[in-house]
mmCIF file of C-alpha atoms in Angstrom:
data_model
loop_
_atom_site.group_PDB
_atom_site.id
_atom_site.type_symbol
_atom_site.label_atom_id
_atom_site.label_comp_id
_atom_site.label_asym_id
_atom_site.label_seq_id
_atom_site.Cartn_x
_atom_site.Cartn_y
_atom_site.Cartn_z
ATOM 1 C CA SER A 123 1.538 -5.970 23.019
ATOM 2 C CA ILE A 124 5.423 -5.855 23.856
ATOM 3 C CA GLY A 125 7.934 -3.281 22.684
ATOM 4 C CA ILE A 126 11.604 -3.515 22.965
ATOM 5 C CA GLU A 127 14.124 -0.791 22.284
ATOM 6 C CA ILE A 128 16.204 -1.396 19.240
ATOM 7 C CA GLU A 129 18.943 1.408 20.806
ATOM 8 C CA ASN A 130 19.727 3.385 16.454
ATOM 9 C CA PRO A 131 20.017 7.165 16.155
ATOM 10 C CA GLY A 132 17.826 6.761 13.801
ATOM 11 C CA HIS A 133 17.886 9.151 10.214
ATOM 12 C CA ASP A 134 18.323 12.356 12.485
ATOM 13 C CA TYR A 135 22.441 11.130 12.762
ATOM 14 C CA GLY A 136 23.428 9.112 10.170
ATOM 15 C CA TYR A 137 21.385 6.200 11.060
ATOM 16 C CA PRO A 138 23.912 3.846 10.421
ATOM 17 C CA ASP A 139 23.314 0.396 9.793
ATOM 18 C CA PHE A 140 22.439 -2.574 13.036
ATOM 19 C CA PRO A 141 25.665 -4.056 14.663
ATOM 20 C CA ASP A 142 25.208 -7.754 14.219
ATOM 21 C CA ARG A 143 25.948 -8.622 17.450
ATOM 22 C CA GLN A 144 22.586 -6.603 18.786
ATOM 23 C CA ILE A 145 21.143 -8.138 15.587
ATOM 24 C CA GLU A 146 21.718 -11.446 16.846
ATOM 25 C CA SER A 147 20.543 -10.179 20.296
ATOM 26 C CA VAL A 148 17.280 -8.668 19.028
ATOM 27 C CA ILE A 149 16.554 -12.362 17.650
ATOM 28 C CA ALA A 150 17.177 -14.823 20.807
ATOM 29 C CA LEU A 151 15.158 -12.301 22.593
ATOM 30 C CA CYS A 152 12.442 -12.328 19.436
ATOM 31 C CA ARG A 153 12.897 -16.570 19.470
ATOM 32 C CA ASP A 154 11.794 -16.258 23.344
ATOM 33 C CA ILE A 155 9.332 -13.864 23.889
ATOM 34 C CA LEU A 156 7.524 -15.421 21.059
ATOM 35 C CA ALA A 157 7.971 -19.191 22.681
ATOM 36 C CA ARG A 158 7.152 -18.203 25.244
ATOM 37 C CA ARG A 159 3.981 -16.550 24.902
ATOM 38 C CA LYS A 160 3.087 -18.325 21.885
ATOM 39 C CA ILE A 161 2.463 -15.176 19.981
ATOM 40 C CA ALA A 162 2.891 -16.268 15.683
ATOM 41 C CA ALA A 163 5.947 -15.080 14.180
ATOM 42 C CA TYR A 164 4.266 -13.186 11.431
ATOM 43 C CA ASN A 165 2.592 -10.801 14.363
ATOM 44 C CA VAL A 166 6.385 -9.141 14.969
ATOM 45 C CA LEU A 167 6.460 -5.753 13.881
ATOM 46 C CA ALA A 168 8.242 -2.905 13.444
ATOM 47 C CA HIS A 169 6.751 0.851 16.214
ATOM 48 C CA SER A 170 6.691 2.187 12.038
ATOM 49 C CA ASP A 171 3.773 -0.813 11.470
ATOM 50 C CA VAL A 172 1.839 0.025 14.669
ATOM 51 C CA ALA A 173 2.376 4.214 14.815
ATOM 52 C CA PRO A 174 2.920 4.911 10.978
ATOM 53 C CA THR A 175 1.574 9.116 11.389
ATOM 54 C CA ARG A 176 4.173 9.130 15.085
ATOM 55 C CA LYS A 177 7.156 6.954 14.175
ATOM 56 C CA GLN A 178 9.297 5.869 11.233
ATOM 57 C CA ASP A 179 11.653 3.269 13.421
ATOM 58 C CA PRO A 180 13.373 0.832 12.772
ATOM 59 C CA GLY A 181 13.481 2.133 8.997
ATOM 60 C CA GLU A 182 14.854 0.859 6.195
ATOM 61 C CA LYS A 183 18.421 -0.897 6.977
ATOM 62 C CA PHE A 184 16.698 -2.850 9.665
ATOM 63 C CA PRO A 185 17.529 -6.933 9.021
ATOM 64 C CA TRP A 186 13.768 -7.780 8.338
ATOM 65 C CA GLN A 187 14.697 -10.575 5.891
ATOM 66 C CA ARG A 188 17.650 -12.086 8.350
ATOM 67 C CA LEU A 189 15.372 -12.168 10.894
ATOM 68 C CA TYR A 190 12.446 -13.858 9.192
ATOM 69 C CA GLU A 191 15.381 -15.745 8.306
ATOM 70 C CA HIS A 192 15.656 -17.622 12.666
ATOM 71 C CA GLY A 193 11.902 -17.358 12.374
ATOM 72 C CA VAL A 194 10.981 -13.702 13.555
ATOM 73 C CA GLY A 195 8.725 -12.034 11.217
ATOM 74 C CA LEU A 196 7.209 -12.137 8.010
ATOM 75 C CA TRP A 197 9.100 -11.551 5.154
ATOM 76 C CA VAL A 198 8.508 -11.950 1.593
ATOM 77 C CA PRO A 199 11.514 -10.869 -1.275
ATOM 78 C CA PRO A 200 9.820 -7.303 -2.666
ATOM 79 C CA ALA A 201 9.093 -7.370 -6.042
ATOM 80 C CA PRO A 202 11.115 -5.938 -8.617
ATOM 81 C CA ILE A 203 10.939 -1.828 -8.331
ATOM 82 C CA ARG A 204 10.133 -0.557 -12.111
ATOM 83 C CA ASP A 205 8.724 1.967 -13.482
ATOM 84 C CA ASP A 206 4.891 1.812 -13.265
ATOM 85 C CA ALA A 207 2.628 4.574 -14.623
ATOM 86 C CA ALA A 208 -0.250 3.056 -12.504
ATOM 87 C CA SER A 209 1.078 3.394 -9.151
ATOM 88 C CA LEU A 210 -1.220 5.285 -6.492
ATOM 89 C CA LYS A 211 -0.279 8.669 -5.079
ATOM 90 C CA PRO A 212 -2.183 11.222 -2.672
ATOM 91 C CA GLY A 213 -4.283 12.377 -4.012
ATOM 92 C CA ASP A 214 -5.893 9.582 -6.171
ATOM 93 C CA GLN A 215 -9.659 8.392 -5.056
ATOM 94 C CA GLY A 216 -11.331 5.310 -6.601
ATOM 95 C CA ALA A 217 -11.348 1.462 -6.258
ATOM 96 C CA ALA A 218 -7.983 0.709 -6.883
ATOM 97 C CA VAL A 219 -6.958 2.894 -3.747
ATOM 98 C CA ALA A 220 -9.761 1.202 -2.041
ATOM 99 C CA ALA A 221 -8.216 -1.954 -3.003
ATOM 100 C CA LEU A 222 -4.769 -0.915 -1.300
ATOM 101 C CA GLN A 223 -6.367 0.060 1.879
ATOM 102 C CA ARG A 224 -8.980 -3.026 1.867
ATOM 103 C CA GLN A 225 -4.956 -5.626 1.614
ATOM 104 C CA LEU A 226 -3.117 -2.588 4.127
ATOM 105 C CA ALA A 227 -6.322 -3.006 6.264
ATOM 106 C CA SER A 228 -6.310 -7.161 6.251
ATOM 107 C CA TYR A 229 -2.719 -7.381 7.201
ATOM 108 C CA GLY A 230 -3.018 -5.328 9.822
ATOM 109 C CA TYR A 231 -2.301 -1.385 9.187
ATOM 110 C CA GLY A 232 -4.875 1.160 11.384
ATOM 111 C CA ILE A 233 -6.418 1.928 7.995
ATOM 112 C CA LEU A 234 -10.237 2.891 6.826
ATOM 113 C CA GLU A 235 -10.937 1.913 3.449
ATOM 114 C CA ASN A 236 -12.387 5.130 1.414
ATOM 115 C CA GLY A 237 -11.008 4.990 -1.654
ATOM 116 C CA ASN A 238 -8.855 8.383 -0.959
ATOM 117 C CA TYR A 239 -5.735 8.509 -1.187
ATOM 118 C CA ASP A 240 -4.299 10.743 2.170
ATOM 119 C CA SER A 241 -2.644 11.045 4.421
ATOM 120 C CA LEU A 242 -3.130 8.575 6.514
ATOM 121 C CA THR A 243 -2.666 5.796 3.553
ATOM 122 C CA THR A 244 0.219 7.601 2.433
ATOM 123 C CA ALA A 245 1.586 6.988 6.023
ATOM 124 C CA VAL A 246 0.609 3.583 6.350
ATOM 125 C CA VAL A 247 2.324 2.545 3.301
ATOM 126 C CA THR A 248 5.252 4.493 3.521
ATOM 127 C CA ALA A 249 4.889 2.018 7.351
ATOM 128 C CA PHE A 250 5.028 -1.012 4.700
ATOM 129 C CA GLN A 251 7.761 -0.012 2.456
ATOM 130 C CA LEU A 252 9.918 1.079 5.190
ATOM 131 C CA HIS A 253 9.579 -2.822 6.796
ATOM 132 C CA PHE A 254 8.940 -4.730 3.335
ATOM 133 C CA ARG A 255 10.142 -2.777 -0.084
ATOM 134 C CA PRO A 256 12.855 -1.089 2.188
ATOM 135 C CA ALA A 257 14.941 0.100 -1.399
ATOM 136 C CA CYS A 258 12.700 2.508 -1.799
ATOM 137 C CA VAL A 259 10.247 4.852 0.909
ATOM 138 C CA ASP A 260 8.259 7.292 -0.937
ATOM 139 C CA GLY A 261 4.557 6.473 0.557
ATOM 140 C CA ILE A 262 3.572 5.600 -3.633
ATOM 141 C CA ALA A 263 2.224 2.682 -4.267
ATOM 142 C CA ASP A 264 3.998 1.444 -6.923
ATOM 143 C CA ALA A 265 3.464 -1.861 -8.475
ATOM 144 C CA SER A 266 6.556 -3.620 -6.722
ATOM 145 C CA THR A 267 4.445 -2.112 -2.988
ATOM 146 C CA ARG A 268 1.012 -4.219 -4.737
ATOM 147 C CA GLU A 269 2.573 -6.709 -5.316
ATOM 148 C CA THR A 270 5.132 -7.033 -2.125
ATOM 149 C CA LEU A 271 2.221 -6.555 -0.216
ATOM 150 C CA ARG A 272 0.159 -9.330 -1.540
ATOM 151 C CA ALA A 273 2.758 -11.906 -2.011
ATOM 152 C CA LEU A 274 3.131 -10.886 2.162
ATOM 153 C CA LEU A 275 -0.966 -11.496 2.729
ATOM 154 C CA ALA A 276 -0.691 -14.467 0.475
ATOM 155 C CA ALA A 277 2.554 -15.814 2.464
ATOM 156 C CA ARG A 278 0.637 -15.696 5.466
ATOM 157 C CA ALA A 279 -2.208 -16.799 5.010
ATOM 158 C CA GLY A 280 0.001 -19.829 4.154
ATOM 159 C CA GLY A 281 1.547 -20.312 7.402
#
């Protein structure tokens, strides 16, 4: 793996927006690395995607869509957030939780399918939301989160 450190004081210090100049540099650097190393664009991940129980960077303000528009990463428009009585949340168990875990693992998150919405599942869902559904990061797999995950898997399969 190749890690790129992006300077931002983070959530503990007000979490400012990433400056345009910095993002332009990140895009140029990523495009160069992807080309030189023949890495598929969808393999560009966040620190929080790789270590969801330990990291939350670069966070929900990082402009993943902008990177995608320049050939870096994978992005789909997040499904709209709406009231969802069928949300999956910590403590839930069963086939729906197992299916969620299976889909998250299929995307590449380090999660086992056990059918229990445990602390690891919560951390992975939070990481997914930080990257792909940043408007609401709460670790609860609502319809928006699940629909966005399905769309992301479909986009990756098609590309």
